[in-house]
Structure formats: structure tokens, C-alpha cells
């Protein structure tokens, strides 16, 4: 029948196979669960595999298919990052603090996916609470990059990107606070989208930094990302920060002409990238020119404040969001004579080093006497960056840049090199600070065969345009198989 | 030695609402512990606040009833402190941009200023008398509170009591709050200074009678200090109902740092002229009805 190649099929193709009864939803789920059995041991991209629930969901999906009550994602096997609440299924955030936490409610996006028969295969590995960009710091062990076993997958959604790259799911739902979708997607050679802030309901996403967090898809293509965004976008009265009710049709510009489109290229982001990255991104610029686009240089002077602003704001919010984890109701309770002593030991043992670093930083920048010096200045810088990007996007349809200045580092290099890690973040945090949508798709390979990510940043709520432009590039680009399997 | 006391009040009242401030749990009193809770008021990871419009309406009405201005924009903030009765590790409250500000209430010919009214959530209740362990009941957690802050313009314990009575009468008349002290529906912090000196705050007084006693004791204590040539320094005290005295809690240096910042899960609250006019109509109707 359709056999071994199913993991390479797009969501559109799987949809046709399911609808034409060439494969049943339970068969498809079993196929992916079987691949997981074979490869997850090496890759460690799933923290929890929900085999039984997945098969039950697949049977329910099949009934929907038989009744003709079908959405694009009905019966499609997906993975979910382990910071998105799933009722009755462990949701750990990759941290020891929540190693046994089982939510009593579903995140809004999970309810919607369930309602229309998506099949949830399991919960993907991540850096604790989304803090980190290596995916080597999880309490549940490091994730391997399926592209090359000696390389990090990137983080924090390394599990999600790795399982898409390895074909251990048809698509992944993850979250992005400062690049957590786009960095691992770029390092693993797949497509990832951080939607506009306020597009996807966050209710049930365990918050890292509430004003920056956004749920988004990682998939094999821009078109699949569009389908997945359709699946999770919905107006949700539970999330007061949502701005765009019921916007469907994110794949509407896939296949559309690019003629007359104006693309801004921030020179500074190109100049600071490694030569192989520069070359691949410049090739992409040529592609867009040939397709009839106009490419113009753009300057972003406010960018130099981006990293500091990001770390101050995200750490401040994180310190507050994580203060509820005190061992009294979550996590294993520490020893201690008094309530305070107990909390101290619970937090001391439950949080990983990077999480503690951010909590310390966050509490510091909000403390009396320092709030004005740090938090308020960071907020001002953020507003400036947002204004600069929005201004650039008045003249241009979208901005084009490398997703990251380098390709996936060797295991051990980035973990010990704070500066290099921050260089990576400096590229991706711009979209979070400004709230704008950004997609990454592979646009080339370096000398070691490692994928290079191309990033397109669009206007607020115009995901369709950047997905369309990314899809146009993908249509003529030959991707390489993940070699480490 | 004659002294001139200056007294300011921070009065917490529970507005009448069907549900809690940021979730749809019933806003009741008593009952079995932890039966009126949900992911939001328990602060479960991933839950987000959803503002109760009825509570907003009540706050606006309270502002109008106390002669306040109602700014078109107010902001919710997080006030961070760690205590088991506060499940999120922070309280959602208001700070620099409250829902009502700059009001005044006339009290037998004298105008008493209202600095501001802020809308905030209540904490849960700790139960200590059940053997070795302390228990927490979150039924109260997340109930709306109006914090009404007066200028330090009250000149005697009697005047302070008269003010609180006037306030209660207005809030009851307009159906804004029942102020049932036995249910914790009215709680007060008072601050008092003598002859323009440093002020002392007294926390958590839950009846008008106790407020009078606490103030009289505190004025006497401060006067004695001054008479002996000492000075009053800023501190926070609490009222001990049994001994009828105020007791030192903490000095300025020991006061907690709340690390305020805007609540990122709630956009600023915007009130249109129509919203405020509607609240005023409601007020007028209760007045005549
Ligand atoms: Zn509730």
C-alpha cells in the first residue's frame, strides 16, 4: 500500500489518503507510534508517549471520517510540546519541578484539536520551562538532532523540531518566547512558525513570559504550518490578550504569485552571520528577485537593545509566573522546619540552573529602586524596536534574514558559551518583542551538511503572506533527509 | 500635651457580584472548603484571568458614589508575595493607574479626600487549628475586593468611625457592597500620625469598634512617646483584639518588596463615557427606587 514513505507525506497528502480510505486513522497512528518505538530511544524527543490515548483518538477520528465530519487535521497524528496542558496526561515543562504534574484541564488548543479528531501522539521534550536554546538541559535528558548526531537540536522546542525532522509525527505544536520554535526548526532543517502575538489562545500554555509567549506549529513545510495554524487558531474568551478572532485560511497564499512584493533585508542581520549562512540567504534573495520581488536594505538601529530588553522583560515575567511553584501544591515538597524553609528547599531542588538564573534576574530587575533602571528601560526599548519593525513593514511586505547566524553547533559548545547562545537569541527575539509573525524554512546547507534557516517576518496577523512566500521558496528547494536516523 | 492626629484609612470591601473577580466560580461565603475553585482561582499552571464585568461596574459605581473621577484607562498589576493562601505567588491588583481616583466625601461639613479605589482579588484562608498541619481553603481566593484609600484627613477616632459608617451606608444604599463584617466583608488598615510626624500603619482591623480602640490606643502610645521626648518612626503594627493593644509587626526596612509590574495577561481596562454613564444611571435608579 502506501507503506514506508508515509512519514514524508504532507498533511494534505495524508488527508487525501485518509479520505480516500487508502489508510485508516488507527493505521496511520500505529505507523507513527511504530516509528517512535524505533527512533525515540536515540532521539529522546518525546517525554511522554500517549499510545493508548492516541489509538482511542484515532478510532474516534475514523468515526468522524466515516461520517464525513472532517477538518484538515482529523486523524492526523501530531505531537504537543510538554508545556501545553493536556487533561489527564503528564505536562512537565521539561522540569523536575513538574515531573509528576497531571493537569485537570485541557489547554484551549487541545480541546479544539480533540473536538475535531486530531490524534495526539505524545508530549515533546524541551528545555525546562522553555528557558534555553539547546534542548540539552531537560530533566528528561537531552534531545539528539536527527540531522547529525553530534549536533544539538536547538531549543527550547528541540523535541518538537526533532520529531518532525525524523518523521515521528506529521506535525508538531510548540511555543516560542524568544525563538523556541524557530531556532530548533532551523537547526533540524524543518519549517516553524511563530504566529503574531494574540493569534493562538494561550489558555493552558504554562507561561514562561506571558507578553512574549505564543503557540505555533513546526512541520515539514510552510503549507503544513498553515494547516496547523488553522487547527489551533480560534477566538477564545479565556485569553484576554487575543486580538484576532476566527481567522482561517492561513494557506490562502500558497502558490500565489510573488510579483511586485517588496522585501526588506536588514543588513545588520546578514553581516553578522557566518559566511555559509550569508551565502545561502543571499541565494534566497536572488530567488525572490527572480520571482518578481523587489529587495531593499533596511536598517534596524534599535536592534542593539533587543537582547537586553528581551532578557529583562522575559525574566521579570518568568520570575512572577514561576513563583507559584513552591512545593506546596506543585512539585515534591522539600524538607524544612518552617513553611519558608520548605519552599526554599522545594524550589532549590525543583528548578534547573538556567531557570534559577532567570528567576534571580527577574526578581532583581523588578525590585524597588531597580525597576526604573531596568524593567522600565527595557519596556521603552521594546516599544522602540516594535515601532522600528512596524515602520519597516509599512514600506515592505515582509523582512528577510537568516533565522540564526550559524548552523547547529556541536554538542557541548553552546551549552558552555553564554555569549554565543545570546548571539543566536539576538536574531529571533525581534519577532517576540514586536509581536510580529515569523517563519523559518531551510534555504541551504553548510559544508558539514547542516541546514541553514531562512526567516521571513511579516505584518501583524498576515501569516498567510509569509507562509505563501516560504512555500514558494520550498517548492524549488531540495531538502536533504535527516541523516542521523 | 495636646496632639493633632491625622488618620487615613484603607478600607477593603467585598462588592456584590455573582462570581469571583477573574473566574466564574460562585462568589459565596462559607460552605465546605475548596468547593468553589477552578483552574483560574487555584492558579493552576497555564490558567489566565478573565475580568468580571460586574465587579468593574460595581467599582465604577463605588467611585461615583464617593465623588471620584473615573479615568478612561486603568491598569492591573501583579503584586508579588509568597504565601500559601495566594496560589499564584502574586495578587492581581491595581497600583499607579487605579479604576477610580480623587474623590471626596462630605462628613458633617468637612470634606474627606479619597485618594483612590482599586479593584483586586482576595486571598484564600489559612486554617491553623486542625492539629499538626495548616490547611488552606481557597473558596475565598479570587473574590473581588474594592480597596478604598482615603487621604489622611480624619482628625479623631470618632471621625474615622463616622466616616466608615457613612461609607458603609452609601455602599449598601446603592447595592455595591453589603459590608458584612462577620463575613470578612469589611477589613481596614489604618494609618495615624501626630502633629505632622511619621505615620504608623495598623493592619487588619475587622470592625469599626476595634478600629476605634486601636486608634485610641495608638494615639495614646504615640503621645506618650512624644511626651517622653522620643520620636515616632514609620512602622507597621497590628491590633491585638484580646489585649486591646497594637503590636509591632515590621519596620520600613523589613517591609516586603512587592515587585509590581503590569499584569501581562490582562490588557489595560478601558472605560468609555457610555460605560460610566450606564453605571451612573444604575446608581440613580437605586437612589430613587
Ligand atoms: Zn475559580
XYZ file of C-alpha atoms and ligand atoms in Angstrom:
775
model
C 0.000 0.000 0.000
C 1.374 3.414 0.913
C 3.997 1.732 3.034
C 7.280 3.078 4.248
C 7.166 6.594 2.816
C 4.233 7.849 4.881
C 6.408 9.892 7.204
C 7.460 12.001 4.231
C 3.888 12.749 3.228
C 2.499 16.243 3.711
C -0.590 16.829 5.805
C -2.507 17.462 2.569
C -1.392 14.098 1.219
C -2.286 12.286 4.451
C -5.686 13.959 4.326
C -6.318 12.551 0.857
C -5.140 9.079 1.884
C -7.456 9.128 4.904
C -10.427 10.496 2.983
C -9.975 8.040 0.132
C -9.769 5.182 2.657
C -6.309 4.176 1.473
C -5.330 4.173 5.105
C -7.371 4.383 8.278
C -6.694 6.802 11.113
C -5.759 3.951 13.520
C -3.358 2.535 10.906
C -1.754 5.911 10.483
C -1.425 6.403 14.242
C 0.089 2.926 14.592
C 2.533 3.705 11.822
C 3.853 6.772 13.630
C 3.815 5.061 17.027
C 5.869 2.282 15.468
C 8.406 4.765 14.102
C 8.537 6.325 17.528
C 9.249 2.941 19.092
C 12.205 2.549 16.776
C 13.709 6.010 16.952
C 12.672 7.791 20.134
C 15.181 5.828 22.184
C 18.001 7.535 20.289
C 16.456 10.940 19.740
C 14.593 11.342 23.059
C 12.195 13.810 21.509
C 9.173 12.608 23.455
C 8.907 12.854 27.232
C 5.577 11.017 27.261
C 4.182 8.800 24.519
C 0.409 8.564 24.854
C -0.046 5.348 22.924
C -3.419 4.294 24.342
C -4.982 7.731 24.155
C -3.610 8.153 20.636
C -5.233 4.913 19.458
C -8.518 5.901 21.106
C -8.356 9.311 19.432
C -7.556 7.656 16.117
C -10.608 5.389 16.394
C -12.753 8.417 17.161
C -11.179 10.257 14.216
C -12.026 7.340 11.952
C -15.687 7.527 13.022
C -15.663 11.222 12.094
C -14.068 10.430 8.746
C -16.705 7.756 8.148
C -19.424 10.298 8.951
C -17.812 12.869 6.675
C -17.295 15.277 9.591
C -13.754 16.142 8.651
C -11.350 19.012 9.211
C -7.903 19.125 7.641
C -6.340 17.716 10.823
C -8.915 14.971 11.550
C -6.954 11.750 12.045
C -3.568 13.488 11.575
C -1.006 12.351 14.185
C 0.535 15.323 15.959
C 2.903 15.942 18.835
C 2.442 18.567 21.545
C 5.178 20.360 23.479
C 5.219 19.392 27.125
C 4.322 22.878 28.365
C 0.829 22.739 26.833
C -1.699 21.415 29.354
C -3.296 18.093 28.467
C -6.005 16.790 30.776
C -5.005 13.508 32.362
C -1.626 13.483 30.587
C 1.557 14.491 32.394
C 2.710 18.011 31.476
C 6.210 18.522 32.847
C 7.649 21.601 31.111
C 10.831 19.521 30.949
C 11.492 20.353 34.588
C 11.966 18.339 37.709
C 9.559 20.744 39.417
C 6.624 19.388 37.380
C 7.896 15.864 36.748
C 4.660 14.320 38.014
C 2.186 17.131 37.317
C -1.007 15.975 35.596
C -3.308 18.853 34.537
C -7.007 18.615 35.326
C -7.923 20.611 32.245
C -7.037 20.868 28.566
C -5.437 23.928 27.000
C -7.868 25.636 24.614
C -5.918 24.432 21.574
C -6.030 20.858 22.850
C -9.813 20.959 23.327
C -10.177 22.199 19.795
C -7.852 19.566 18.355
C -9.671 16.852 20.271
C -13.080 18.135 19.194
C -12.234 17.706 15.551
C -10.393 14.439 15.855
C -6.663 15.224 15.772
C -4.535 12.381 17.096
C -2.101 13.371 19.838
C 0.865 11.010 19.889
C 2.713 12.399 22.865
C 4.375 15.283 24.647
C 7.680 16.580 23.325
C 10.871 17.297 25.195
C 12.065 20.819 25.939
C 14.466 22.909 27.960
C 12.919 23.471 31.400
C 10.013 25.936 31.216
C 11.128 26.931 27.703
C 14.289 28.558 29.015
C 17.246 27.630 26.861
C 18.093 27.133 23.229
C 19.941 23.824 23.219
C 17.318 21.270 24.316
C 20.142 19.578 26.221
C 19.027 20.728 29.674
C 15.715 18.902 30.108
C 15.152 16.945 33.323
C 14.219 14.084 30.988
C 17.532 14.014 29.166
C 18.949 15.728 26.077
C 17.401 15.558 22.605
C 19.533 14.406 19.647
C 19.456 16.304 16.372
C 18.223 13.850 13.705
C 20.296 15.689 11.091
C 23.625 14.882 12.706
C 24.059 13.003 15.952
C 26.901 15.173 17.232
C 24.870 18.367 16.963
C 22.362 19.986 19.272
C 18.760 20.232 18.053
C 18.297 23.769 19.388
C 15.668 24.794 21.862
C 13.603 25.124 23.671
C 11.233 23.120 21.429
C 14.015 20.719 20.388
C 11.794 17.686 20.885
C 9.137 19.095 18.573
C 11.578 20.022 15.800
C 13.459 16.735 16.076
C 10.331 14.603 15.870
C 9.181 16.473 12.766
C 12.630 16.172 11.149
C 12.732 12.457 11.956
C 9.182 11.824 10.796
C 7.940 10.760 14.204
C 4.753 12.814 13.770
C 3.014 14.605 10.924
C 3.295 17.958 12.645
C 4.131 19.485 15.996
C 2.636 22.137 18.228
C 5.174 24.067 20.251
C 5.678 27.504 21.786
C 8.021 30.395 21.073
C 9.001 33.061 23.616
C 12.314 34.237 22.167
C 12.887 31.793 19.304
C 11.917 28.465 20.833
C 10.101 27.303 17.678
C 12.349 28.878 15.055
C 15.769 28.020 16.475
C 15.255 24.245 16.664
C 13.305 24.236 13.390
C 16.301 25.897 11.703
C 18.882 23.586 13.330
C 16.847 20.482 12.439
C 16.028 21.595 8.887
C 12.252 21.909 9.093
C 9.672 24.727 8.909
C 8.467 26.560 12.003
C 6.152 29.487 12.555
C 5.799 31.880 15.449
C 2.400 33.478 14.884
C 1.508 37.082 15.741
C 1.028 37.632 19.477
C -2.675 37.225 20.131
C -3.379 34.787 17.290
C -3.407 31.479 19.149
C -5.144 31.121 22.521
C -2.562 30.721 25.286
C -5.027 29.433 27.873
C -3.407 26.247 29.168
C 0.092 27.044 27.912
C 2.242 27.026 31.045
C 3.567 30.549 30.922
C 7.245 31.435 30.654
C 6.873 35.126 29.714
C 3.228 35.942 29.146
C 3.712 39.021 26.975
C 6.067 37.154 24.603
C 4.800 33.540 24.568
C 2.918 32.301 21.548
C 1.933 28.785 20.490
C 2.783 27.833 16.920
C 3.448 24.920 14.570
C 6.552 23.081 13.424
C 6.054 20.951 10.329
C 7.670 19.677 7.166
C 6.503 22.637 5.081
C 5.063 26.136 5.235
C 1.780 24.819 3.883
C 1.557 22.258 6.701
C 2.327 25.013 9.207
C -0.597 26.944 7.747
C -2.919 23.954 8.157
C -1.800 23.511 11.746
C -2.299 27.192 12.467
C -5.843 26.852 11.120
C -6.255 23.988 13.554
C -5.262 25.921 16.663
C -6.459 29.472 15.972
C -9.823 30.245 17.387
C -11.245 33.131 19.331
C -11.049 32.195 22.997
C -12.723 34.351 25.636
C -10.436 32.732 28.224
C -7.417 34.559 26.806
C -7.904 38.315 27.183
C -4.793 39.048 25.104
C -6.254 37.537 21.911
C -6.743 40.075 19.172
C -7.798 38.189 16.086
C -10.983 36.166 16.249
C -11.569 33.235 13.904
C -9.058 33.897 11.187
C -8.913 30.852 8.958
C -7.212 30.245 5.658
C -3.543 30.575 6.546
C -2.627 28.559 3.453
C -4.526 31.005 1.241
C -1.395 32.426 -0.378
C 0.408 29.155 -1.021
C 1.010 29.057 -4.776
C 0.187 32.761 -5.251
C 2.451 34.954 -7.393
C 5.188 36.908 -5.660
C 5.300 39.563 -8.354
C 5.518 43.117 -7.036
C 6.185 42.112 -3.466
C 8.670 44.281 -1.613
C 11.103 42.552 0.728
C 13.212 44.359 3.309
C 16.610 42.884 4.131
C 18.074 44.077 7.450
C 21.756 44.392 6.533
C 22.981 44.002 10.111
C 21.481 40.524 10.456
C 23.218 39.360 7.264
C 26.614 40.863 8.092
C 26.856 39.180 11.466
C 26.113 35.697 10.101
C 28.681 33.018 9.204
C 29.758 33.006 5.510
C 27.846 29.824 4.625
C 24.704 31.276 6.180
C 25.187 34.568 4.338
C 25.678 32.800 1.030
C 22.560 30.655 1.395
C 20.411 33.600 2.436
C 21.727 35.707 -0.451
C 20.773 32.861 -2.809
C 17.274 33.068 -1.348
C 17.265 36.806 -2.045
C 18.123 36.010 -5.652
C 15.273 33.527 -5.800
C 12.795 36.148 -4.660
C 14.176 38.710 -7.116
C 13.785 36.218 -9.947
C 10.208 35.647 -8.817
C 9.475 39.343 -9.322
C 10.084 40.743 -5.839
C 11.906 43.928 -5.073
C 14.512 43.607 -2.320
C 15.635 46.684 -0.381
C 18.036 47.133 2.539
C 16.506 48.015 5.888
C 18.237 49.422 8.944
C 17.205 48.488 12.471
C 19.220 50.663 14.862
C 17.084 49.647 17.843
C 18.214 46.063 17.393
C 21.234 46.623 19.632
C 18.878 46.870 22.619
C 16.832 43.822 21.689
C 18.710 41.178 23.608
C 18.888 43.121 26.863
C 15.262 44.153 26.605
C 14.281 40.558 25.963
C 16.191 39.110 28.893
C 14.932 41.732 31.306
C 11.280 41.500 30.314
C 11.138 37.729 29.895
C 12.968 37.091 33.162
C 10.766 39.538 35.075
C 7.624 37.814 33.840
C 9.128 34.373 34.361
C 10.060 35.126 37.960
C 6.446 36.067 38.593
C 4.919 33.195 36.599
C 7.086 30.615 38.330
C 6.548 31.897 41.846
C 3.545 29.543 42.224
C 5.863 26.540 42.121
C 6.731 26.415 45.788
C 6.353 22.720 46.609
C 3.119 23.296 48.466
C 0.816 22.358 45.633
C 3.303 21.510 42.858
C 6.487 19.529 42.803
C 7.886 17.338 45.505
C 7.827 19.154 48.815
C 11.219 19.860 50.293
C 12.341 19.387 53.865
C 12.249 22.203 56.373
C 11.100 23.209 59.820
C 9.064 26.191 58.650
C 6.891 26.907 55.662
C 9.562 29.241 54.238
C 12.304 26.653 54.723
C 10.147 24.085 52.909
C 9.535 26.428 49.996
C 13.237 27.224 49.763
C 14.249 23.613 49.558
C 11.422 22.728 47.122
C 12.442 25.487 44.757
C 16.126 24.839 45.254
C 15.730 21.201 44.261
C 12.948 21.556 41.708
C 14.314 24.233 39.399
C 17.171 23.689 36.960
C 20.155 26.130 36.957
C 19.019 28.224 33.968
C 15.547 28.591 35.487
C 17.066 29.792 38.759
C 19.279 32.264 36.889
C 16.235 33.807 35.189
C 14.211 33.954 38.404
C 17.067 35.748 40.143
C 17.485 38.172 37.266
C 13.733 38.735 37.013
C 13.255 39.488 40.685
C 16.262 41.790 40.624
C 15.054 43.927 37.702
C 11.638 44.360 39.313
C 12.855 45.170 42.802
C 12.338 48.601 44.303
C 14.977 51.044 43.114
C 15.915 48.925 40.086
C 12.575 48.748 38.305
C 13.105 52.154 36.709
C 16.704 51.360 35.821
C 15.979 48.015 34.162
C 12.392 46.938 33.677
C 11.071 50.295 32.544
C 14.008 50.986 30.237
C 13.570 47.535 28.717
C 9.903 48.274 28.098
C 10.847 51.532 26.371
C 13.423 49.718 24.218
C 10.831 47.117 23.339
C 8.396 49.794 22.184
C 11.121 51.368 20.068
C 12.012 48.065 18.408
C 8.361 47.362 17.747
C 7.903 50.796 16.168
C 11.014 50.345 14.004
C 9.896 46.962 12.708
C 6.351 48.124 12.070
C 7.707 51.146 10.277
C 9.901 48.951 8.064
C 6.854 46.802 7.339
C 4.850 49.776 6.136
C 7.229 50.081 3.217
C 7.902 46.340 2.823
C 5.604 43.317 2.704
C 7.976 41.328 4.845
C 11.555 41.211 6.134
C 14.035 38.531 5.117
C 17.009 37.440 7.206
C 18.926 34.414 8.418
C 16.964 32.711 11.194
C 20.249 32.306 13.087
C 23.811 33.477 12.433
C 25.207 29.908 12.474
C 24.171 26.284 11.991
C 23.627 23.664 14.695
C 26.676 23.703 17.000
C 28.364 20.541 18.236
C 27.054 19.092 21.447
C 28.771 20.849 24.346
C 29.802 24.029 22.551
C 26.745 26.226 23.066
C 25.947 24.844 26.494
C 29.073 26.407 27.952
C 29.152 29.542 25.841
C 26.647 32.088 27.091
C 27.714 34.778 24.610
C 27.284 32.528 21.587
C 23.874 31.469 22.882
C 22.846 35.076 23.215
C 24.041 35.793 19.650
C 21.521 33.248 18.458
C 18.736 34.742 20.561
C 19.536 38.238 19.289
C 18.157 37.163 15.895
C 14.950 35.541 16.983
C 13.785 37.751 19.875
C 12.876 40.600 17.491
C 9.653 38.871 16.469
C 8.660 38.247 20.090
C 9.417 41.762 21.287
C 7.402 43.207 18.422
C 4.702 40.517 18.472
C 5.112 40.053 14.698
C 4.815 36.682 12.918
C 7.979 34.975 11.663
C 8.517 31.742 9.762
C 11.729 29.787 9.260
C 12.372 27.367 6.422
C 15.595 25.667 5.295
C 17.347 27.534 2.466
C 20.659 25.711 2.173
C 23.314 23.545 3.841
C 26.749 24.403 5.129
C 29.982 22.477 4.479
C 29.038 19.899 7.121
C 25.638 19.355 5.553
C 23.861 21.214 8.323
C 20.653 23.071 7.426
C 20.519 26.879 7.243
C 17.310 28.655 8.176
C 15.737 31.495 6.207
C 13.470 33.745 8.215
C 10.567 35.832 6.930
C 8.959 38.307 9.322
C 5.583 39.654 8.297
C 2.997 42.221 9.258
C 0.834 41.561 12.282
C -1.804 38.905 11.550
C -0.519 38.440 7.997
C 0.813 34.923 8.476
C -0.704 33.972 5.122
C 1.765 36.159 3.195
C 4.956 34.874 4.821
C 3.716 31.276 4.632
C 2.923 31.790 0.949
C 6.371 33.265 0.269
C 8.085 30.496 2.248
C 6.072 27.866 0.369
C 7.190 29.400 -2.955
C 10.815 29.017 -1.895
C 10.234 25.468 -0.642
C 8.664 24.474 -3.966
C 12.013 24.855 -5.767
C 14.354 23.853 -2.942
C 15.563 20.280 -2.475
C 15.676 19.255 1.131
C 18.001 16.596 2.424
C 16.874 13.674 4.521
C 17.671 13.666 8.211
C 20.887 11.661 8.057
C 21.335 10.543 11.640
C 18.471 8.032 11.627
C 0.286 67.757 75.773
C -2.352 68.327 73.117
C -1.816 66.480 69.904
C -3.333 66.739 66.456
C -3.897 63.253 64.994
C -4.125 62.671 61.258
C -5.810 59.448 60.307
C -6.034 57.772 56.921
C -7.911 54.593 56.094
C -7.526 51.751 53.643
C -10.843 50.010 53.592
C -11.368 46.686 51.851
C -14.941 45.878 50.982
C -16.322 42.973 49.007
C -18.540 44.209 46.184
C -21.731 42.290 45.459
C -21.067 40.038 42.461
C -22.326 36.693 41.241
C -18.852 35.335 40.561
C -15.224 35.804 41.564
C -13.063 38.540 40.032
C -11.173 36.535 37.418
C -13.156 33.299 37.051
C -16.730 32.090 37.057
C -16.711 30.418 40.477
C -19.640 31.441 42.648
C -18.897 34.358 44.982
C -20.322 32.777 48.145
C -19.373 32.648 51.783
C -18.555 29.628 53.943
C -19.519 26.138 52.849
C -17.267 23.122 52.502
C -13.640 24.176 51.983
C -12.309 24.157 48.426
C -15.645 23.570 46.724
C -15.783 26.901 44.861
C -12.492 26.666 42.980
C -11.334 26.255 39.412
C -8.022 26.287 37.499
C -8.018 30.103 37.492
C -8.589 30.885 41.169
C -6.319 27.990 42.144
C -3.600 29.449 39.941
C -3.128 26.181 38.064
C -0.289 26.428 35.555
C -1.459 27.817 32.226
C -4.687 29.346 33.520
C -5.349 33.007 32.753
C -7.521 35.643 34.428
C -10.778 36.753 32.825
C -12.089 40.022 34.233
C -15.566 40.020 35.789
C -17.515 42.896 34.238
C -19.984 43.052 37.109
C -17.107 43.726 39.517
C -15.876 46.509 37.233
C -19.365 48.002 37.199
C -19.547 47.875 40.997
C -16.140 49.559 41.309
C -17.222 52.350 38.982
C -20.431 52.791 40.969
C -18.424 52.951 44.189
C -16.245 55.626 42.609
C -19.272 57.667 41.575
C -20.880 57.245 44.998
C -17.725 58.643 46.606
C -17.282 61.522 44.195
C -14.311 60.037 42.340
C -13.002 60.611 38.860
C -13.173 57.519 36.658
C -10.158 57.515 34.307
C -10.768 56.097 30.846
C -7.881 53.687 31.324
C -6.799 51.699 34.345
C -4.168 49.004 34.683
C -3.963 45.737 36.579
C -0.605 44.833 38.081
C 0.940 41.865 39.797
C 1.926 42.361 43.414
C 4.387 39.626 44.236
C 4.472 37.952 47.600
C 4.881 34.410 48.659
C 2.311 32.911 50.988
C 0.364 29.653 50.805
C -3.022 31.424 50.729
C -2.018 33.156 47.490
C -1.815 30.330 44.942
C -0.159 32.246 42.086
C 2.543 33.770 44.255
C 1.191 37.202 43.341
C -2.007 39.140 43.759
C -3.634 40.823 40.786
C -4.382 44.327 41.952
C -4.001 47.924 40.801
C -1.319 50.420 41.591
C -0.427 53.588 39.734
C -3.494 53.515 37.490
C -6.499 52.562 39.647
C -10.072 52.359 38.405
C -11.222 55.418 40.455
C -9.283 58.340 41.894
C -9.523 61.762 43.555
C -12.885 61.523 45.283
C -14.351 63.300 48.312
C -16.938 62.544 50.905
C -18.584 65.216 52.997
C -18.752 64.427 56.686
C -20.640 66.956 58.820
C -19.354 69.897 56.851
C -15.799 68.584 56.383
C -14.538 67.168 53.095
C -12.549 63.927 53.356
C -10.457 63.129 50.292
C -10.426 59.702 48.627
C -7.045 59.030 47.022
C -8.172 56.053 45.004
C -10.264 52.916 44.722
C -8.591 49.854 43.347
C -10.069 46.556 42.237
C -8.199 43.469 43.396
C -8.551 39.799 44.267
C -8.782 38.320 47.755
C -6.521 35.542 49.061
C -7.543 32.158 50.470
C -7.922 31.371 54.139
C -5.392 29.535 56.282
C -6.753 27.207 58.947
C -4.256 26.591 61.747
C -6.288 24.847 64.427
C -6.525 21.354 62.942
C -3.689 19.532 64.613
C -0.183 19.445 63.278
C -0.817 20.711 59.793
C -2.044 24.017 58.438
C -4.842 23.787 55.900
C -5.819 26.239 53.176
C -9.337 26.931 51.970
C -9.367 28.602 48.545
C -13.122 29.297 48.464
C -12.417 32.937 49.295
C -9.443 33.114 46.940
C -10.142 35.320 43.938
C -13.212 37.056 45.363
C -13.276 40.697 44.301
C -12.283 43.422 46.735
C -12.504 47.185 46.462
C -9.680 48.892 48.293
C -10.749 52.413 49.165
C -7.881 54.653 50.258
C -8.606 57.969 51.969
C -6.371 60.974 52.399
C -5.017 61.331 55.977
C -7.655 63.931 56.757
C -9.615 62.348 59.585
C -8.860 64.056 62.887
C -10.118 61.699 65.559
C -11.110 58.061 66.117
C -14.716 59.247 66.298
C -14.456 60.967 62.942
C -12.840 57.873 61.427
C -15.716 55.758 62.729
C -18.267 58.229 61.396
C -16.555 58.122 58.011
C -16.638 54.344 57.820
C -20.320 54.356 58.811
C -21.094 56.900 56.090
C -19.140 54.813 53.583
C -20.996 51.636 54.539
C -24.333 53.432 54.294
C -23.591 54.625 50.776
C -22.264 51.296 49.560
C -25.318 49.495 50.963
C -27.793 52.031 49.646
C -26.530 51.610 46.094
C -26.258 47.845 46.314
C -22.479 47.998 45.795
C -21.419 46.106 48.905
C -23.118 44.582 51.916
C -20.115 45.204 54.198
C -20.882 42.236 56.462
C -18.066 42.351 58.962
C -18.762 38.879 60.356
C -18.041 37.500 56.859
C -14.890 39.494 56.401
C -16.785 41.796 54.036
C -15.142 44.876 55.564
C -11.491 44.962 56.604
C -9.435 48.001 57.412
C -5.856 49.135 57.637
C -5.477 52.498 59.346
C -2.571 54.907 59.500
C -2.108 57.585 62.098
C 0.408 60.352 62.737
C 0.567 63.040 65.392
C 1.402 66.701 64.805
C 2.610 66.055 61.280
C 5.138 63.404 62.331
C 5.855 59.966 60.884
C 2.863 57.750 60.393
C 2.271 54.313 61.817
C 0.147 51.744 59.998
C -2.091 49.298 61.803
C -3.071 46.252 59.772
C -6.097 44.037 59.571
C -8.808 45.537 61.704
C -12.162 43.934 61.029
C -14.726 46.075 62.803
C -15.486 49.722 63.494
C -15.361 49.060 67.230
C -11.853 47.577 67.015
C -10.786 50.434 64.777
C -11.806 52.956 67.457
C -9.991 51.014 70.169
C -6.894 50.543 68.066
C -6.741 54.225 67.161
C -7.270 55.407 70.729
C -4.563 53.059 71.963
C -2.166 54.064 69.210
C -2.712 57.803 69.684
C -2.060 57.337 73.406
C 1.075 55.331 72.727
C 2.480 57.896 70.298
C 1.605 60.795 72.612
C 3.424 59.102 75.478
C 6.446 58.605 73.235
C 6.480 62.288 72.333
C 5.946 63.382 75.915
C 8.963 61.349 76.939
C 10.981 63.198 74.310
C 11.053 60.229 71.935
C 10.194 60.212 68.262
C 7.710 58.134 66.313
C 9.227 56.278 63.398
C 7.447 54.667 60.492
C 6.380 51.129 61.279
C 3.617 48.625 60.670
C 1.723 47.335 63.712
C -1.232 45.065 64.180
C -4.144 45.256 66.584
C -4.334 42.558 69.238
C -8.046 42.198 69.911
C -7.607 40.253 73.136
C -5.184 42.610 74.876
C -6.651 45.669 73.141
C -3.225 46.988 72.182
C -1.252 47.492 68.970
C 1.848 45.352 68.474
C 4.937 45.975 66.338
C 4.980 43.916 63.097
C 7.764 45.360 60.980
C 9.814 48.472 60.336
C 10.280 50.210 56.999
C 13.429 48.204 56.302
C 11.525 44.990 56.853
C 8.614 45.859 54.606
C 8.319 43.473 51.673
C 9.285 44.390 48.118
C 6.233 43.608 46.007
C 7.997 43.835 42.625
C 4.993 45.416 40.891
C 4.655 45.156 37.131
C 1.715 45.316 34.700
C -0.284 42.050 34.523
C 0.637 40.798 31.036
C -2.410 38.527 30.843
C -4.873 41.429 31.096
C -4.847 44.350 28.670
C -5.471 47.780 30.259
C -9.112 48.231 31.279
C -10.703 50.827 29.037
C -13.924 52.503 30.128
C -15.902 54.571 27.676
C -18.107 57.513 28.600
C -21.068 55.266 27.864
C -19.834 52.681 30.398
C -19.558 55.349 33.053
C -22.913 56.881 32.138
C -24.532 53.460 32.401
C -23.063 52.995 35.885
C -24.391 56.419 36.847
C -27.872 55.539 35.624
C -27.785 52.376 37.708
C -26.775 54.450 40.690
C -29.586 56.958 40.115
C -32.146 54.192 39.781
C -31.146 52.609 43.099
C -31.198 56.048 44.633
C -34.789 56.728 43.649
C -36.026 53.185 43.928
Zn -12.487 29.927 40.174
